[in-house]
Amino acid sequence: MAVAGKSKKDVLLEFRTTEILDAARHVFAEKGFNDATIDQIAALAGVAKGTVYLYFESKRDLFLAALREGVLALHAEVAAQLLTAPTCEAKLRAFIAARFHYFSRNRDFFRIYYTEFSHLPTGAANARPEFKDLYEEQATLLETVLADGIQLGQLRPCSVARTARLIYDLIRSALAQHILTDDPESPDLPINSVFDFVWNGIGTK
Amino acid sequence: MAVAGKSKKDVLLEFRTTEILDAARHVFAEKGFNDATIDQIAALAGVAKGTVYLYFESKRDLFLAALREGVLALHAEVAAQLLTAPTCEAKLRAFIAARFHYFSRNRDFFRIYYTEFSHLPTGAANARPEFKDLYEEQATLLETVLADGIQLGQLRPCSVARTARLIYDLIRSALAQHILTDDPESPDLPINSVFDFVWNGIGTK
DNA sequence: CAGCCGACTGACCGGGCGGTCAATTGAGAT
DNA sequence: ATCTCAATTGACCGCCCGGTCAGTCGGCTG
């Protein structure tokens, strides 16, 4: 049948694509963008170098594809978790927890996400405007939660944009501590620490 | 006199060194380590490429020297400010303010500091153990402030190491927003925002 | 079985840049 | 004026790696 015929080709294509993307994520995570080579990625994926270029335009394109795929999955998961949280406090906690859980399962991805994200604000020549949008999307999600909370009097008034960015980066920082120190510990402790820090600050009353 | 003779040579040496370090900082800040070239740095410093190698062993060595110089100056300034602060609350505020003021005056340096710092926790092949120490030193400073505050009952108990790291990264994040968006605005507003966030959290009460 | 076609291969190319070093310069010393 | 030598120069070298493409392979079709 037509469907099966098409699907057969697609399955192979998707298999190769996944294979290469996984290899890319691993090598990029290990070496960083500049020190990773296409040869290493191809070898890990079990294909020849030329094959990589049948599936991706360039090294940068491959990197961005690996990043994009991960970011989209992350955002989908976070958004889904937010929907199930009733209160503003629960939403904030869900936002933190969802990110911790996702990245605990995708450590290689966290590495490239973390460093790439750090490059963004420098606005260097290697600026990736297409990713500004992906990140903005999440920041906006958090801003909405904050704005609602302030509206309902559950949060102290503050600059929503500024605060959202602070919380966002705070979570990244805590994630780095948790993920990058091959710490197999459950993520529940850091999740609670971060939430408590954000919600209550460090001062007494 | 001997002093003058020696000093004459030293003055030239120091002049060239400074010249090259400033140029390096600017180019590295603009392009990042990999995309910066020694030729660009030499041109900006007004010397030939070979001259750079009379003063620094390698590209990496030059980069580290530029970074180290800035970090040492920063740390000296922060430590000095901390001494003048009587209470734990004042010390925390001084810690934040000193960093904002230093980096406002050294924007090129902030760029390389920021990105280099982001690479550290990834522990990639390009790990720079010598810098772990420089950073640790500051984290320890902050930990001492926190430990004292808890001791005196001015802070809620918490994991000192973990919290110090969170605050440290929070400041970096806020600095990035302030410095990297050619925002000429006075640093006082973000300083207060960060302090308030750290001290009180976002929740009501 | 023959012939076709698209997926895959990997030797090769070219450019870019870190690093070198023989040649040059010029400021004192004699 | 001439010598000396340290500081400086910039043409040059060689490596590395992203990207290419002529050739191979294997499965499907008639």
Coordinates of C-alpha atoms (C1' of nucleotides) in Angstrom, one line a residue:
Chain A
M1 CA 0.0 0.0 0.0
A2 CA 1.0 3.6 -0.6
V3 CA 1.1 4.4 3.1
A4 CA 3.4 1.5 3.8
G5 CA 5.7 2.4 0.9
K6 CA 6.0 5.9 2.0
S7 CA 6.4 5.0 5.6
K8 CA 9.2 2.6 4.8
K9 CA 11.3 5.3 3.3
D10 CA 10.3 7.6 6.1
V11 CA 11.2 5.2 8.8
L12 CA 14.7 4.8 7.4
L13 CA 15.1 8.5 7.0
E14 CA 13.9 9.1 10.5
F15 CA 16.1 6.4 11.9
R16 CA 19.2 7.9 10.3
T17 CA 18.2 11.4 11.4
T18 CA 17.7 10.4 15.0
E19 CA 20.9 8.4 14.9
I20 CA 22.9 11.4 13.7
L21 CA 21.1 13.9 16.0
D22 CA 21.8 11.7 19.0
A23 CA 25.4 11.3 18.1
A24 CA 25.7 15.1 17.5
R25 CA 24.2 15.9 20.9
H26 CA 26.6 13.6 22.6
V27 CA 29.7 14.9 20.8
F28 CA 28.7 18.5 21.0
A29 CA 27.9 18.1 24.7
E30 CA 31.3 16.4 25.3
K31 CA 33.5 18.8 23.3
G32 CA 31.6 22.0 22.7
F33 CA 30.6 23.2 19.2
N34 CA 34.1 24.2 18.0
D35 CA 36.1 21.2 19.2
A36 CA 33.5 18.7 18.0
T37 CA 34.2 17.4 14.5
I38 CA 31.8 16.0 11.9
D39 CA 34.1 13.0 11.6
Q40 CA 33.5 12.2 15.3
I41 CA 29.8 12.6 15.0
A42 CA 29.6 10.5 11.9
A43 CA 31.7 7.7 13.5
L44 CA 29.5 7.7 16.6
A45 CA 26.4 7.6 14.4
G46 CA 27.9 4.7 12.4
V47 CA 27.8 6.5 9.0
A48 CA 30.3 8.1 6.7
K49 CA 31.0 11.8 6.9
G50 CA 29.3 12.4 3.5
T51 CA 26.1 10.9 4.9
V52 CA 25.8 13.5 7.5
Y53 CA 25.7 16.1 4.8
L54 CA 22.8 14.3 3.1
Y55 CA 20.7 15.0 6.2
F56 CA 22.1 18.3 7.3
E57 CA 23.3 21.3 5.4
S58 CA 26.3 22.2 7.6
K59 CA 27.8 21.7 11.0
R60 CA 25.9 24.7 12.4
D61 CA 22.7 23.4 10.9
L62 CA 23.2 20.1 12.5
F63 CA 23.9 21.7 15.9
L64 CA 20.8 23.9 15.6
A65 CA 18.7 20.9 14.7
A66 CA 19.9 19.0 17.7
L67 CA 19.2 22.0 19.9
R68 CA 15.8 22.8 18.4
E69 CA 14.5 19.3 18.7
G70 CA 15.3 19.3 22.4
V71 CA 13.9 22.7 23.1
L72 CA 10.6 21.9 21.5
A73 CA 10.2 18.7 23.5
L74 CA 11.1 20.5 26.7
H75 CA 8.7 23.3 26.0
A76 CA 5.9 20.9 25.2
E77 CA 6.5 19.1 28.5
V78 CA 6.6 22.2 30.6
A79 CA 3.5 23.6 29.0
A80 CA 1.6 20.4 29.7
Q81 CA 2.6 20.4 33.3
L82 CA 1.6 24.0 33.8
L83 CA -1.9 23.2 32.6
T84 CA -2.4 20.7 35.4
A85 CA -1.4 23.2 38.1
P86 CA -4.3 25.1 39.7
T87 CA -2.7 27.9 41.7
C88 CA 0.0 30.4 40.8
E89 CA 2.2 28.8 43.4
A90 CA 1.6 25.3 42.0
K91 CA 2.4 26.6 38.5
L92 CA 5.7 28.0 39.6
R93 CA 6.6 24.8 41.3
A94 CA 5.5 22.8 38.2
F95 CA 7.6 25.0 36.0
I96 CA 10.7 24.3 38.1
A97 CA 10.0 20.6 38.5
A98 CA 9.2 20.0 34.8
R99 CA 12.5 21.4 33.8
F100 CA 14.4 19.4 36.3
H101 CA 12.8 16.2 35.3
Y102 CA 13.2 16.8 31.6
F103 CA 16.9 17.6 31.9
S104 CA 17.5 14.8 34.3
R105 CA 16.5 12.5 31.4
N106 CA 18.4 14.4 28.8
R107 CA 21.8 15.3 30.2
D108 CA 23.6 15.6 26.9
F109 CA 21.0 18.0 25.7
F110 CA 21.3 20.1 28.9
R111 CA 25.0 20.7 28.2
I112 CA 24.4 22.1 24.7
Y113 CA 21.4 24.0 25.9
Y114 CA 23.3 25.5 28.8
T115 CA 26.3 26.8 26.9
E116 CA 24.3 27.9 23.9
F117 CA 22.0 29.8 26.1
S118 CA 24.9 31.5 27.8
H119 CA 26.1 32.8 24.5
L120 CA 22.8 34.3 23.5
P121 CA 22.9 37.5 25.6
T122 CA 26.4 38.3 24.5
G123 CA 24.9 39.1 21.1
A124 CA 28.2 38.2 19.5
A125 CA 28.7 37.8 15.8
N126 CA 27.4 34.2 16.2
A127 CA 23.9 35.5 17.3
R128 CA 21.2 33.0 16.5
P129 CA 18.0 35.2 16.2
E130 CA 15.9 32.1 15.4
F131 CA 16.5 31.0 19.0
K132 CA 15.7 34.2 20.6
D133 CA 12.1 33.3 19.8
L134 CA 12.3 29.8 21.3
Y135 CA 13.6 31.2 24.5
E136 CA 11.2 34.2 24.6
E137 CA 8.4 31.8 24.4
Q138 CA 9.3 30.2 27.8
A139 CA 10.1 33.6 29.4
T140 CA 6.6 34.7 28.3
L141 CA 5.1 31.6 29.9
L142 CA 6.7 32.5 33.2
E143 CA 5.8 36.1 32.9
T144 CA 2.1 35.1 32.6
V145 CA 2.3 33.1 35.7
L146 CA 3.9 36.0 37.6
A147 CA 1.4 38.6 36.3
D148 CA -1.5 36.4 37.3
G149 CA 0.0 35.9 40.7
I150 CA 0.4 39.6 41.3
Q151 CA -3.1 40.2 40.0
L152 CA -4.4 37.7 42.6
G153 CA -2.3 39.3 45.4
Q154 CA -0.3 36.1 45.8
L155 CA 2.9 37.7 44.7
R156 CA 4.5 41.0 45.7
P157 CA 4.4 43.5 42.8
C158 CA 7.7 43.6 40.8
S159 CA 8.9 44.1 37.3
V160 CA 7.5 41.0 35.7
A161 CA 9.9 40.8 32.8
R162 CA 12.9 41.4 35.0
T163 CA 11.8 38.9 37.6
A164 CA 10.9 36.2 35.1
R165 CA 14.4 36.4 33.7
L166 CA 15.9 36.1 37.1
I167 CA 13.9 33.1 38.0
Y168 CA 14.6 31.5 34.6
D169 CA 18.3 31.9 35.1
L170 CA 18.2 30.8 38.7
I171 CA 16.6 27.5 37.6
R172 CA 19.3 27.1 34.9
S173 CA 22.0 27.7 37.5
A174 CA 20.5 25.2 39.9
L175 CA 20.1 22.7 37.1
A176 CA 23.8 23.1 36.2
Q177 CA 24.7 22.2 39.8
H178 CA 22.4 19.2 39.7
I179 CA 23.0 17.8 36.2
L180 CA 26.6 18.6 35.5
T181 CA 28.1 17.1 38.7
D182 CA 27.1 13.5 37.7
D183 CA 25.0 13.6 40.8
P184 CA 22.5 10.8 40.7
E185 CA 20.6 12.3 43.6
S186 CA 16.9 12.7 43.1
P187 CA 15.9 16.1 41.8
D188 CA 13.3 16.7 44.5
L189 CA 15.7 18.3 47.0
P190 CA 17.0 21.0 44.5
I191 CA 13.5 21.6 43.2
N192 CA 12.3 22.4 46.7
S193 CA 15.4 24.5 47.5
V194 CA 14.9 26.6 44.4
F195 CA 11.2 27.1 45.0
D196 CA 11.8 28.0 48.6
F197 CA 14.5 30.5 47.6
V198 CA 12.4 32.1 44.9
W199 CA 9.3 32.3 47.1
N200 CA 10.7 33.3 50.4
G201 CA 14.1 34.8 49.8
I202 CA 16.9 34.3 52.4
G203 CA 16.0 36.9 55.0
T204 CA 14.1 36.2 58.2
K205 CA 10.6 37.4 57.5
Chain B
M1 CA 70.5 55.2 38.3
A2 CA 69.8 51.5 38.4
V3 CA 66.2 52.0 39.4
A4 CA 65.5 54.3 36.4
G5 CA 67.3 52.0 34.0
K6 CA 65.4 49.0 35.1
S7 CA 62.2 50.9 35.2
K8 CA 62.6 52.2 31.7
K9 CA 62.7 48.7 30.3
D10 CA 59.9 47.7 32.6
V11 CA 57.7 50.6 31.6
L12 CA 58.0 49.6 27.9
L13 CA 57.3 46.0 28.7
E14 CA 54.3 46.9 30.8
F15 CA 53.1 49.3 28.2
R16 CA 53.1 46.7 25.5
T17 CA 51.6 44.1 27.8
T18 CA 48.8 46.4 28.7
E19 CA 48.3 47.4 25.1
I20 CA 48.0 43.8 24.0
L21 CA 45.8 42.7 26.9
D22 CA 43.4 45.5 26.2
A23 CA 43.2 44.6 22.6
A24 CA 42.8 41.0 23.4
R25 CA 40.0 41.7 25.8
H26 CA 38.2 43.8 23.2
V27 CA 38.5 41.3 20.4
F28 CA 37.7 38.2 22.5
A29 CA 34.7 40.1 23.9
E30 CA 33.5 40.9 20.4
K31 CA 34.1 37.6 18.7
G32 CA 34.5 34.9 21.3
F33 CA 37.6 32.8 21.8
N34 CA 37.4 30.7 18.7
D35 CA 36.5 33.4 16.2
A36 CA 39.0 35.9 17.4
T37 CA 42.3 35.8 15.6
I38 CA 45.8 36.8 16.8
D39 CA 46.1 39.0 13.7
Q40 CA 43.1 41.0 14.8
I41 CA 44.4 41.4 18.3
A42 CA 47.9 42.4 17.0
A43 CA 46.4 44.9 14.6
L44 CA 44.3 46.5 17.3
A45 CA 47.3 46.6 19.7
G46 CA 49.3 48.2 16.9
V47 CA 52.0 45.6 16.8
A48 CA 52.9 42.7 14.5
K49 CA 51.7 39.2 15.1
G50 CA 55.2 38.0 16.2
T51 CA 55.3 40.6 18.9
V52 CA 52.3 39.1 20.6
Y53 CA 54.2 35.8 20.9
L54 CA 57.1 37.7 22.6
Y55 CA 54.7 38.5 25.4
F56 CA 52.4 35.5 25.5
E57 CA 53.0 31.8 24.9
S58 CA 49.9 31.1 23.0
K59 CA 46.5 32.3 22.1
R60 CA 45.0 30.4 25.1
D61 CA 47.7 31.9 27.4
L62 CA 46.8 35.4 26.2
F63 CA 43.2 34.7 26.8
L64 CA 43.8 33.4 30.3
A65 CA 46.1 36.4 31.1
A66 CA 43.4 38.8 30.1
L67 CA 40.8 37.0 32.2
R68 CA 43.1 36.5 35.2
E69 CA 44.0 40.2 35.4
G70 CA 40.4 41.2 35.3
V71 CA 39.3 38.7 37.9
L72 CA 42.0 39.6 40.3
A73 CA 41.1 43.3 40.1
L74 CA 37.4 42.5 40.5
H75 CA 38.1 40.3 43.6
A76 CA 40.3 42.9 45.2
E77 CA 37.6 45.5 44.8
V78 CA 34.8 43.3 46.1
A79 CA 36.8 42.3 49.1
A80 CA 37.6 45.9 49.9
Q81 CA 33.9 46.9 49.8
L82 CA 32.9 44.0 52.0
L83 CA 35.3 45.2 54.7
T84 CA 33.4 48.5 55.0
A85 CA 30.0 46.8 55.5
P86 CA 29.1 46.3 59.1
T87 CA 26.0 44.0 59.0
C88 CA 25.4 40.8 57.1
E89 CA 22.7 42.6 55.1
A90 CA 25.1 45.4 54.2
K91 CA 27.7 42.9 53.2
L92 CA 25.4 41.2 50.8
R93 CA 24.3 44.5 49.3
A94 CA 28.0 45.5 49.0
F95 CA 28.8 42.3 47.3
I96 CA 26.1 42.9 44.7
A97 CA 26.9 46.6 44.3
A98 CA 30.7 46.1 44.0
R99 CA 30.3 43.7 41.2
F100 CA 27.8 45.8 39.3
H101 CA 30.0 48.9 39.5
Y102 CA 33.2 47.0 38.5
F103 CA 31.6 45.4 35.5
S104 CA 29.9 48.7 34.5
R105 CA 33.4 50.1 34.1
N106 CA 34.8 47.0 32.3
R107 CA 32.2 45.8 29.9
D108 CA 34.6 44.0 27.5
F109 CA 35.9 42.1 30.5
F110 CA 32.4 41.1 31.5
R111 CA 31.8 39.5 28.2
I112 CA 34.7 37.1 28.4
Y113 CA 34.1 36.5 32.1
Y114 CA 30.5 35.7 31.5
T115 CA 31.1 33.2 28.7
E116 CA 34.1 31.6 30.2
F117 CA 32.2 31.2 33.4
S118 CA 29.4 29.5 31.6
H119 CA 31.8 26.9 30.2
L120 CA 33.3 26.0 33.6
P121 CA 30.6 23.8 35.0
T122 CA 30.3 21.8 31.8
G123 CA 33.7 20.4 32.7
A124 CA 34.4 19.8 29.1
A125 CA 37.8 18.9 27.7
N126 CA 38.6 22.5 27.8
A127 CA 38.4 22.7 31.5
R128 CA 40.5 25.3 33.2
P129 CA 41.3 24.0 36.7
E130 CA 43.4 27.1 37.4
F131 CA 40.2 29.2 37.3
K132 CA 38.1 26.9 39.4
D133 CA 40.2 28.3 42.3
L134 CA 39.7 31.9 41.3
Y135 CA 36.0 31.4 41.3
E136 CA 35.9 29.3 44.4
E137 CA 37.5 32.2 46.2
Q138 CA 34.6 34.4 45.6
A139 CA 32.0 31.7 46.4
T140 CA 33.8 31.2 49.7
L141 CA 33.6 34.9 50.4
L142 CA 29.8 34.8 49.9
E143 CA 29.5 31.6 51.9
T144 CA 31.2 33.2 54.9
V145 CA 28.7 36.1 54.7
L146 CA 25.8 33.7 54.6
A147 CA 27.1 31.5 57.4
D148 CA 27.6 34.6 59.7
G149 CA 24.1 35.8 58.9
I150 CA 22.6 32.5 59.8
Q151 CA 24.7 32.4 63.0
L152 CA 23.3 35.8 64.0
G153 CA 19.7 34.8 63.1
Q154 CA 19.5 37.4 60.4
L155 CA 19.1 34.7 57.7
R156 CA 16.9 31.7 57.5
P157 CA 19.0 28.5 57.7
C158 CA 19.8 26.9 54.4
S159 CA 22.5 25.0 52.6
V160 CA 25.2 27.6 52.6
A161 CA 27.2 26.3 49.6
R162 CA 24.1 25.7 47.5
T163 CA 22.6 29.1 48.3
A164 CA 25.9 31.0 47.8
R165 CA 26.1 29.5 44.3
L166 CA 22.5 30.5 43.5
I167 CA 23.1 34.1 44.6
Y168 CA 26.3 34.2 42.7
D169 CA 24.7 33.1 39.5
L170 CA 21.7 35.3 40.1
I171 CA 24.0 38.3 40.1
R172 CA 25.7 37.2 37.0
S173 CA 22.4 36.8 35.3
A174 CA 21.2 40.3 36.4
L175 CA 24.5 41.7 35.3
A176 CA 24.1 40.2 31.9
Q177 CA 20.8 41.9 31.5
H178 CA 22.3 45.2 32.6
I179 CA 25.6 45.1 30.8
L180 CA 25.0 43.3 27.6
T181 CA 22.0 45.4 26.5
D182 CA 24.0 48.6 26.0
D183 CA 21.8 50.0 28.6
P184 CA 23.4 53.2 30.0
E185 CA 21.0 53.2 32.9
S186 CA 22.4 53.6 36.3
P187 CA 23.1 50.2 38.0
D188 CA 21.2 51.3 41.2
L189 CA 17.9 50.0 40.1
P190 CA 19.1 46.4 39.2
I191 CA 21.2 46.3 42.4
N192 CA 18.1 47.0 44.5
S193 CA 16.0 44.6 42.5
V194 CA 18.5 41.8 43.0
F195 CA 18.9 42.5 46.6
D196 CA 15.2 42.6 47.2
F197 CA 14.7 39.4 45.3
V198 CA 17.4 37.6 47.2
W199 CA 16.3 38.9 50.6
N200 CA 12.5 38.7 50.3
G201 CA 11.7 36.3 47.6
I202 CA 8.6 36.9 45.4
G203 CA 5.9 35.6 47.7
T204 CA 3.7 37.8 49.9
K205 CA 5.1 37.5 53.4
Chain C
dC1 C1' 19.3 -11.9 -14.9
dA2 C1' 20.2 -7.3 -16.4
dG3 C1' 19.7 -2.7 -15.8
dC4 C1' 18.5 1.3 -13.1
dC5 C1' 18.6 4.3 -9.3
dG6 C1' 19.1 6.3 -5.1
dA7 C1' 21.6 5.8 -0.7
dC8 C1' 25.9 5.8 1.0
dT9 C1' 31.1 6.2 1.1
dG10 C1' 35.6 8.2 2.1
dA11 C1' 39.6 10.1 -0.3
dC12 C1' 40.4 14.5 -1.4
dC13 C1' 40.5 19.7 -1.6
dG14 C1' 41.0 24.4 0.0
dG15 C1' 41.2 28.0 3.2
dG16 C1' 42.1 29.7 7.5
dC17 C1' 44.8 30.5 11.3
dG18 C1' 48.1 29.4 15.2
dG19 C1' 52.7 29.6 15.6
dT20 C1' 57.9 30.3 13.7
dC21 C1' 62.1 32.5 12.5
dA22 C1' 65.3 34.8 9.3
dA23 C1' 65.6 39.4 8.3
dT24 C1' 65.4 44.3 9.7
dT25 C1' 65.5 48.2 12.6
dG26 C1' 67.3 51.5 15.7
dA27 C1' 69.0 52.9 20.2
dG28 C1' 72.9 53.1 22.8
dA29 C1' 78.1 52.0 23.4
dT30 C1' 82.9 52.7 21.8
Chain D
dA1 C1' 81.0 56.5 12.1
dT2 C1' 80.6 51.9 13.3
dC3 C1' 79.4 48.1 16.0
dT4 C1' 76.2 45.3 18.9
dC5 C1' 72.3 43.3 20.2
dA6 C1' 67.7 43.2 21.8
dA7 C1' 63.2 44.3 20.1
dT8 C1' 60.3 43.9 16.3
dT9 C1' 58.5 42.4 12.0
dG10 C1' 55.6 39.8 8.6
dA11 C1' 56.1 36.3 5.1
dC12 C1' 55.8 31.7 5.5
dC13 C1' 54.7 26.8 7.2
dG14 C1' 51.9 23.0 8.3
dC15 C1' 48.0 21.2 10.4
dC16 C1' 43.3 20.6 10.8
dC17 C1' 38.7 20.2 9.5
dG18 C1' 34.4 21.6 7.0
dG19 C1' 32.6 20.4 2.9
dT20 C1' 32.5 17.9 -1.9
dC21 C1' 31.7 14.5 -5.4
dA22 C1' 33.1 10.6 -8.3
dG23 C1' 32.6 6.1 -7.4
dT24 C1' 30.4 1.8 -5.1
dC25 C1' 26.9 -0.9 -3.5
dG26 C1' 22.5 -3.3 -3.1
dG27 C1' 17.8 -3.8 -3.7
dC28 C1' 13.9 -3.4 -6.7
dT29 C1' 11.7 -3.7 -11.4
dG30 C1' 10.6 -5.6 -15.8

